[in-house]
PDB file of C-alpha atoms and ligand atoms in Angstrom:
ATOM      1  CA  MET C   9      29.217  89.320  33.637  1.00  0.00           C
ATOM      2  CA  VAL C  10      28.360  85.708  32.819  1.00  0.00           C
ATOM      3  CA  ALA C  11      31.024  83.994  30.669  1.00  0.00           C
ATOM      4  CA  PRO C  12      29.875  83.629  27.063  1.00  0.00           C
ATOM      5  CA  ILE C  13      28.898  80.211  25.733  1.00  0.00           C
ATOM      6  CA  VAL C  14      29.753  79.114  22.207  1.00  0.00           C
ATOM      7  CA  GLY C  15      27.202  76.781  20.642  1.00  0.00           C
ATOM      8  CA  VAL C  16      28.358  74.087  18.252  1.00  0.00           C
ATOM      9  CA  LEU C  17      25.680  72.885  15.856  1.00  0.00           C
ATOM     10  CA  ALA C  18      25.718  69.133  16.452  1.00  0.00           C
ATOM     11  CA  LEU C  19      23.130  67.725  14.057  1.00  0.00           C
ATOM     12  CA  GLN C  20      25.765  65.936  11.984  1.00  0.00           C
ATOM     13  CA  GLY C  21      29.403  66.176  10.937  1.00  0.00           C
ATOM     14  CA  ALA C  22      32.651  67.331  12.515  1.00  0.00           C
ATOM     15  CA  PHE C  23      31.281  69.175  15.547  1.00  0.00           C
ATOM     16  CA  ALA C  24      33.311  67.404  18.257  1.00  0.00           C
ATOM     17  CA  ALA C  25      36.687  68.582  16.945  1.00  0.00           C
ATOM     18  CA  HIS C  26      35.488  72.217  16.961  1.00  0.00           C
ATOM     19  CA  ALA C  27      34.217  71.878  20.522  1.00  0.00           C
ATOM     20  CA  ALA C  28      37.555  70.363  21.623  1.00  0.00           C
ATOM     21  CA  ILE C  29      39.558  73.283  20.205  1.00  0.00           C
ATOM     22  CA  LEU C  30      37.220  75.866  21.731  1.00  0.00           C
ATOM     23  CA  GLU C  31      37.351  74.168  25.142  1.00  0.00           C
ATOM     24  CA  ARG C  32      41.142  74.060  24.899  1.00  0.00           C
ATOM     25  CA  LEU C  33      41.054  77.801  24.326  1.00  0.00           C
ATOM     26  CA  GLY C  34      39.195  78.126  27.623  1.00  0.00           C
ATOM     27  CA  VAL C  35      35.641  78.841  26.457  1.00  0.00           C
ATOM     28  CA  SER C  36      32.510  76.936  27.393  1.00  0.00           C
ATOM     29  CA  THR C  37      30.703  75.173  24.572  1.00  0.00           C
ATOM     30  CA  THR C  38      27.379  73.456  24.255  1.00  0.00           C
ATOM     31  CA  GLU C  39      26.037  71.172  21.529  1.00  0.00           C
ATOM     32  CA  ILE C  40      22.989  72.521  19.717  1.00  0.00           C
ATOM     33  CA  ARG C  41      20.370  70.139  18.348  1.00  0.00           C
ATOM     34  CA  LYS C  42      17.089  71.944  19.028  1.00  0.00           C
ATOM     35  CA  ASP C  43      15.798  75.458  18.423  1.00  0.00           C
ATOM     36  CA  ASP C  44      15.275  76.354  22.102  1.00  0.00           C
ATOM     37  CA  GLN C  45      18.958  75.583  22.775  1.00  0.00           C
ATOM     38  CA  LEU C  46      19.844  78.537  20.550  1.00  0.00           C
ATOM     39  CA  ASP C  47      18.693  80.830  23.359  1.00  0.00           C
ATOM     40  CA  LEU C  48      21.552  79.543  25.532  1.00  0.00           C
ATOM     41  CA  VAL C  49      24.395  80.682  23.296  1.00  0.00           C
ATOM     42  CA  ASP C  50      26.214  83.900  22.461  1.00  0.00           C
ATOM     43  CA  SER C  51      27.793  82.631  19.236  1.00  0.00           C
ATOM     44  CA  LEU C  52      27.673  79.528  17.062  1.00  0.00           C
ATOM     45  CA  VAL C  53      30.001  77.270  15.076  1.00  0.00           C
ATOM     46  CA  MET C  54      28.484  75.397  12.135  1.00  0.00           C
ATOM     47  CA  PRO C  55      30.812  72.481  11.277  1.00  0.00           C
ATOM     48  CA  GLY C  56      31.687  70.596   8.128  1.00  0.00           C
ATOM     49  CA  GLY C  57      29.865  67.420   7.229  1.00  0.00           C
ATOM     50  CA  GLU C  58      27.179  67.014   4.603  1.00  0.00           C
ATOM     51  CA  SER C  59      25.205  70.155   3.857  1.00  0.00           C
ATOM     52  CA  THR C  60      22.257  68.325   2.265  1.00  0.00           C
ATOM     53  CA  THR C  61      21.788  66.219   5.408  1.00  0.00           C
ATOM     54  CA  MET C  62      22.272  69.211   7.699  1.00  0.00           C
ATOM     55  CA  SER C  63      19.736  71.203   5.687  1.00  0.00           C
ATOM     56  CA  MET C  64      17.201  68.397   6.087  1.00  0.00           C
ATOM     57  CA  LEU C  65      17.903  68.062   9.824  1.00  0.00           C
ATOM     58  CA  LEU C  66      17.666  71.840  10.341  1.00  0.00           C
ATOM     59  CA  GLU C  67      14.260  71.820   8.673  1.00  0.00           C
ATOM     60  CA  ARG C  68      13.036  68.766  10.558  1.00  0.00           C
ATOM     61  CA  SER C  69      14.117  70.117  13.913  1.00  0.00           C
ATOM     62  CA  GLY C  70      12.342  73.411  13.200  1.00  0.00           C
ATOM     63  CA  MET C  71      15.628  75.245  13.612  1.00  0.00           C
ATOM     64  CA  LEU C  72      15.992  76.833  10.185  1.00  0.00           C
ATOM     65  CA  GLU C  73      13.821  79.921  10.790  1.00  0.00           C
ATOM     66  CA  PRO C  74      14.892  80.610  14.416  1.00  0.00           C
ATOM     67  CA  LEU C  75      18.552  80.222  13.443  1.00  0.00           C
ATOM     68  CA  SER C  76      18.158  82.519  10.472  1.00  0.00           C
ATOM     69  CA  ALA C  77      16.456  85.101  12.726  1.00  0.00           C
ATOM     70  CA  ARG C  78      19.194  84.930  15.406  1.00  0.00           C
ATOM     71  CA  ILE C  79      21.896  85.441  12.771  1.00  0.00           C
ATOM     72  CA  ALA C  80      19.986  88.377  11.276  1.00  0.00           C
ATOM     73  CA  GLU C  81      19.866  89.869  14.795  1.00  0.00           C
ATOM     74  CA  GLY C  82      23.675  89.671  14.948  1.00  0.00           C
ATOM     75  CA  LEU C  83      24.559  86.263  16.449  1.00  0.00           C
ATOM     76  CA  PRO C  84      28.246  85.712  15.570  1.00  0.00           C
ATOM     77  CA  VAL C  85      28.590  82.541  13.469  1.00  0.00           C
ATOM     78  CA  PHE C  86      31.595  80.662  12.131  1.00  0.00           C
ATOM     79  CA  GLY C  87      30.720  78.129   9.411  1.00  0.00           C
ATOM     80  CA  THR C  88      33.238  75.693   7.981  1.00  0.00           C
ATOM     81  CA  CYS C  89      32.864  73.678   4.766  1.00  0.00           C
ATOM     82  CA  ALA C  90      29.257  72.367   4.876  1.00  0.00           C
ATOM     83  CA  GLY C  91      28.624  75.169   7.404  1.00  0.00           C
ATOM     84  CA  MET C  92      29.827  77.667   4.792  1.00  0.00           C
ATOM     85  CA  ILE C  93      27.388  76.220   2.247  1.00  0.00           C
ATOM     86  CA  LEU C  94      24.477  76.477   4.683  1.00  0.00           C
ATOM     87  CA  LEU C  95      25.265  80.102   5.520  1.00  0.00           C
ATOM     88  CA  SER C  96      25.623  81.189   1.893  1.00  0.00           C
ATOM     89  CA  SER C  97      22.889  82.937  -0.043  1.00  0.00           C
ATOM     90  CA  GLU C  98      22.865  80.429  -2.889  1.00  0.00           C
ATOM     91  CA  VAL C  99      24.205  76.917  -3.462  1.00  0.00           C
ATOM     92  CA  MET C 100      24.991  75.335  -6.819  1.00  0.00           C
ATOM     93  CA  ASP C 101      25.056  71.569  -7.374  1.00  0.00           C
ATOM     94  CA  GLY C 102      22.965  71.102  -4.257  1.00  0.00           C
ATOM     95  CA  ARG C 103      19.900  68.943  -3.925  1.00  0.00           C
ATOM     96  CA  PRO C 104      16.758  70.596  -5.293  1.00  0.00           C
ATOM     97  CA  ASP C 105      15.225  70.691  -1.807  1.00  0.00           C
ATOM     98  CA  GLN C 106      18.416  71.906  -0.112  1.00  0.00           C
ATOM     99  CA  ARG C 107      17.921  75.073   1.939  1.00  0.00           C
ATOM    100  CA  VAL C 108      20.406  77.822   2.761  1.00  0.00           C
ATOM    101  CA  LEU C 109      20.294  80.488   5.458  1.00  0.00           C
ATOM    102  CA  GLY C 110      21.284  83.413   3.242  1.00  0.00           C
ATOM    103  CA  ALA C 111      23.460  84.906   5.985  1.00  0.00           C
ATOM    104  CA  ILE C 112      26.446  85.859   3.812  1.00  0.00           C
ATOM    105  CA  ASP C 113      26.248  87.198   0.273  1.00  0.00           C
ATOM    106  CA  ILE C 114      28.170  84.474  -1.543  1.00  0.00           C
ATOM    107  CA  THR C 115      27.261  81.709  -3.963  1.00  0.00           C
ATOM    108  CA  THR C 116      28.922  78.379  -3.216  1.00  0.00           C
ATOM    109  CA  ARG C 117      29.231  75.324  -5.414  1.00  0.00           C
ATOM    110  CA  ARG C 118      29.244  72.011  -3.560  1.00  0.00           C
ATOM    111  CA  ASN C 119      32.352  69.874  -4.172  1.00  0.00           C
ATOM    112  CA  GLY C 120      33.494  72.706  -6.430  1.00  0.00           C
ATOM    113  CA  TYR C 121      37.163  71.768  -6.721  1.00  0.00           C
ATOM    114  CA  GLY C 122      36.327  68.804  -8.962  1.00  0.00           C
ATOM    115  CA  ARG C 123      37.047  65.127  -8.746  1.00  0.00           C
ATOM    116  CA  GLN C 124      40.853  65.147  -9.118  1.00  0.00           C
ATOM    117  CA  THR C 125      41.274  67.587  -6.285  1.00  0.00           C
ATOM    118  CA  GLU C 126      38.428  66.393  -4.077  1.00  0.00           C
ATOM    119  CA  SER C 127      40.657  66.689  -1.053  1.00  0.00           C
ATOM    120  CA  PHE C 128      43.825  68.743  -0.822  1.00  0.00           C
ATOM    121  CA  GLU C 129      45.903  70.746   1.595  1.00  0.00           C
ATOM    122  CA  SER C 130      47.322  74.210   1.154  1.00  0.00           C
ATOM    123  CA  ASP C 131      49.242  76.611   3.380  1.00  0.00           C
ATOM    124  CA  LEU C 132      47.152  79.752   3.572  1.00  0.00           C
ATOM    125  CA  GLU C 133      48.122  83.364   4.136  1.00  0.00           C
ATOM    126  CA  ILE C 134      45.356  84.619   6.390  1.00  0.00           C
ATOM    127  CA  THR C 135      44.760  88.304   7.076  1.00  0.00           C
ATOM    128  CA  GLY C 136      45.339  88.761  10.807  1.00  0.00           C
ATOM    129  CA  LEU C 137      47.714  85.794  11.265  1.00  0.00           C
ATOM    130  CA  ASP C 138      51.447  86.351  10.954  1.00  0.00           C
ATOM    131  CA  ALA C 139      52.415  82.847   9.771  1.00  0.00           C
ATOM    132  CA  PRO C 140      50.702  80.497   7.282  1.00  0.00           C
ATOM    133  CA  PHE C 141      47.807  78.296   8.390  1.00  0.00           C
ATOM    134  CA  HIS C 142      47.558  74.735   7.100  1.00  0.00           C
ATOM    135  CA  GLY C 143      44.256  74.469   5.234  1.00  0.00           C
ATOM    136  CA  VAL C 144      42.676  71.004   4.958  1.00  0.00           C
ATOM    137  CA  PHE C 145      40.073  70.893   2.183  1.00  0.00           C
ATOM    138  CA  ILE C 146      37.714  67.888   2.021  1.00  0.00           C
ATOM    139  CA  ARG C 147      35.173  67.873  -0.822  1.00  0.00           C
ATOM    140  CA  ALA C 148      35.181  71.594  -0.252  1.00  0.00           C
ATOM    141  CA  PRO C 149      32.765  74.121  -1.700  1.00  0.00           C
ATOM    142  CA  ILE C 150      34.166  76.729  -4.057  1.00  0.00           C
ATOM    143  CA  VAL C 151      33.015  80.340  -3.862  1.00  0.00           C
ATOM    144  CA  GLU C 152      31.554  81.145  -7.281  1.00  0.00           C
ATOM    145  CA  ARG C 153      30.315  84.656  -6.478  1.00  0.00           C
ATOM    146  CA  LEU C 154      31.250  87.183  -3.824  1.00  0.00           C
ATOM    147  CA  GLY C 155      28.963  90.040  -2.835  1.00  0.00           C
ATOM    148  CA  GLU C 156      30.395  93.543  -2.452  1.00  0.00           C
ATOM    149  CA  SER C 157      30.043  93.595   1.321  1.00  0.00           C
ATOM    150  CA  VAL C 158      32.035  90.383   1.800  1.00  0.00           C
ATOM    151  CA  SER C 159      35.711  90.635   2.857  1.00  0.00           C
ATOM    152  CA  VAL C 160      38.129  87.933   1.753  1.00  0.00           C
ATOM    153  CA  LEU C 161      40.637  86.920   4.455  1.00  0.00           C
ATOM    154  CA  ALA C 162      42.350  84.088   2.535  1.00  0.00           C
ATOM    155  CA  SER C 163      42.386  82.665  -0.994  1.00  0.00           C
ATOM    156  CA  VAL C 164      43.749  79.680  -2.887  1.00  0.00           C
ATOM    157  CA  ASP C 165      44.795  80.831  -6.332  1.00  0.00           C
ATOM    158  CA  ASP C 166      42.031  83.326  -7.061  1.00  0.00           C
ATOM    159  CA  ASP C 167      39.331  81.610  -5.050  1.00  0.00           C
ATOM    160  CA  ALA C 168      38.196  82.959  -1.688  1.00  0.00           C
ATOM    161  CA  VAL C 169      38.458  80.312   1.044  1.00  0.00           C
ATOM    162  CA  LEU C 170      37.907  82.437   4.167  1.00  0.00           C
ATOM    163  CA  CYS C 171      35.387  85.281   4.100  1.00  0.00           C
ATOM    164  CA  ARG C 172      33.537  87.555   6.457  1.00  0.00           C
ATOM    165  CA  GLN C 173      30.465  89.729   6.265  1.00  0.00           C
ATOM    166  CA  ALA C 174      29.465  91.481   9.515  1.00  0.00           C
ATOM    167  CA  ASN C 175      28.800  88.769  12.134  1.00  0.00           C
ATOM    168  CA  VAL C 176      29.243  85.841   9.720  1.00  0.00           C
ATOM    169  CA  THR C 177      32.624  84.189   9.045  1.00  0.00           C
ATOM    170  CA  VAL C 178      32.959  81.220   6.682  1.00  0.00           C
ATOM    171  CA  ALA C 179      35.815  78.927   5.656  1.00  0.00           C
ATOM    172  CA  SER C 180      35.747  76.328   2.903  1.00  0.00           C
ATOM    173  CA  PHE C 181      38.445  74.326   4.743  1.00  0.00           C
ATOM    174  CA  HIS C 182      38.544  72.531   8.098  1.00  0.00           C
ATOM    175  CA  PRO C 183      40.432  74.652  10.660  1.00  0.00           C
ATOM    176  CA  GLU C 184      39.478  72.153  13.376  1.00  0.00           C
ATOM    177  CA  LEU C 185      41.678  69.499  11.702  1.00  0.00           C
ATOM    178  CA  ALA C 186      44.856  71.573  11.409  1.00  0.00           C
ATOM    179  CA  ASP C 187      46.124  71.048  14.968  1.00  0.00           C
ATOM    180  CA  ASP C 188      46.341  74.835  15.145  1.00  0.00           C
ATOM    181  CA  ASP C 189      43.977  76.914  17.246  1.00  0.00           C
ATOM    182  CA  ARG C 190      44.902  80.333  15.828  1.00  0.00           C
ATOM    183  CA  LEU C 191      41.864  80.738  13.598  1.00  0.00           C
ATOM    184  CA  HIS C 192      39.382  79.824  16.341  1.00  0.00           C
ATOM    185  CA  SER C 193      41.302  82.103  18.685  1.00  0.00           C
ATOM    186  CA  MET C 194      41.171  84.984  16.186  1.00  0.00           C
ATOM    187  CA  TRP C 195      37.414  84.468  15.723  1.00  0.00           C
ATOM    188  CA  LEU C 196      36.826  84.441  19.498  1.00  0.00           C
ATOM    189  CA  LYS C 197      38.763  87.695  19.878  1.00  0.00           C
ATOM    190  CA  GLU C 198      36.776  89.316  17.081  1.00  0.00           C
ATOM    191  CA  ILE C 199      33.419  88.472  18.619  1.00  0.00           C
ATOM    192  CA  SER C 200      34.263  89.277  22.244  1.00  0.00           C
TER     193      SER C 200
HETATM  194  N1  LIG I 327      30.697  68.303   0.192  1.00  0.00           N
HETATM  195  C1  LIG I 327      30.077  68.525   1.475  1.00  0.00           C
HETATM  196  C2  LIG I 327      28.705  69.143   1.319  1.00  0.00           C
HETATM  197  O1  LIG I 327      28.233  69.361   0.265  1.00  0.00           O
HETATM  198  C3  LIG I 327      30.921  69.411   2.352  1.00  0.00           C
HETATM  199  C4  LIG I 327      32.173  68.694   2.746  1.00  0.00           C
HETATM  200  C5  LIG I 327      32.667  69.019   4.112  1.00  0.00           C
HETATM  201  O2  LIG I 327      31.997  69.651   4.916  1.00  0.00           O
HETATM  202  N2  LIG I 327      33.844  68.526   4.388  1.00  0.00           N
HETATM  203  O3  LIG I 327      28.080  69.434   2.271  1.00  0.00           O
END
């Protein structure tokens, strides 16, 4: 069997830190910037950054429809922060022309934690991990609505911050900045 390759969407944002963690865990990664590169990968990480810019770049590169189709066919995806917004079914406080992939049945609100708490850190209890995980939140989206088929794996107060629906996992924080590879490792085990 050929070893699986994890794609890291590299249009914009914090893709390099994700790739570094995945490589450290012993998997091969490749940066994805064009639709035909999607055919090379067995799973995909969509990083944090700026969802409005990523939406525009996904449209411009012609990747929006092929990516949406691959995810609907079952491509495992892990989206963090802006990646979570792009994978959601609806975004609030986005730009009017901002597009989403509709891959997980949640509504996100951009920068939803408000001005005072734009960036914060919180130790998270994550289902599947036996010790807390340090969550770094940077202008994070808040989950305003959760569909019935979405499982919540971690919350801050009553707000879901790590969710999964079938092949789609999303986090509103930045696991690639925590100096802790357990969440990436858990995701890789789940999809293998
Ligand atoms: N606020 C950003 C957005 O709307 C997300 C922030 C992040 O990815 N760290 O896309």
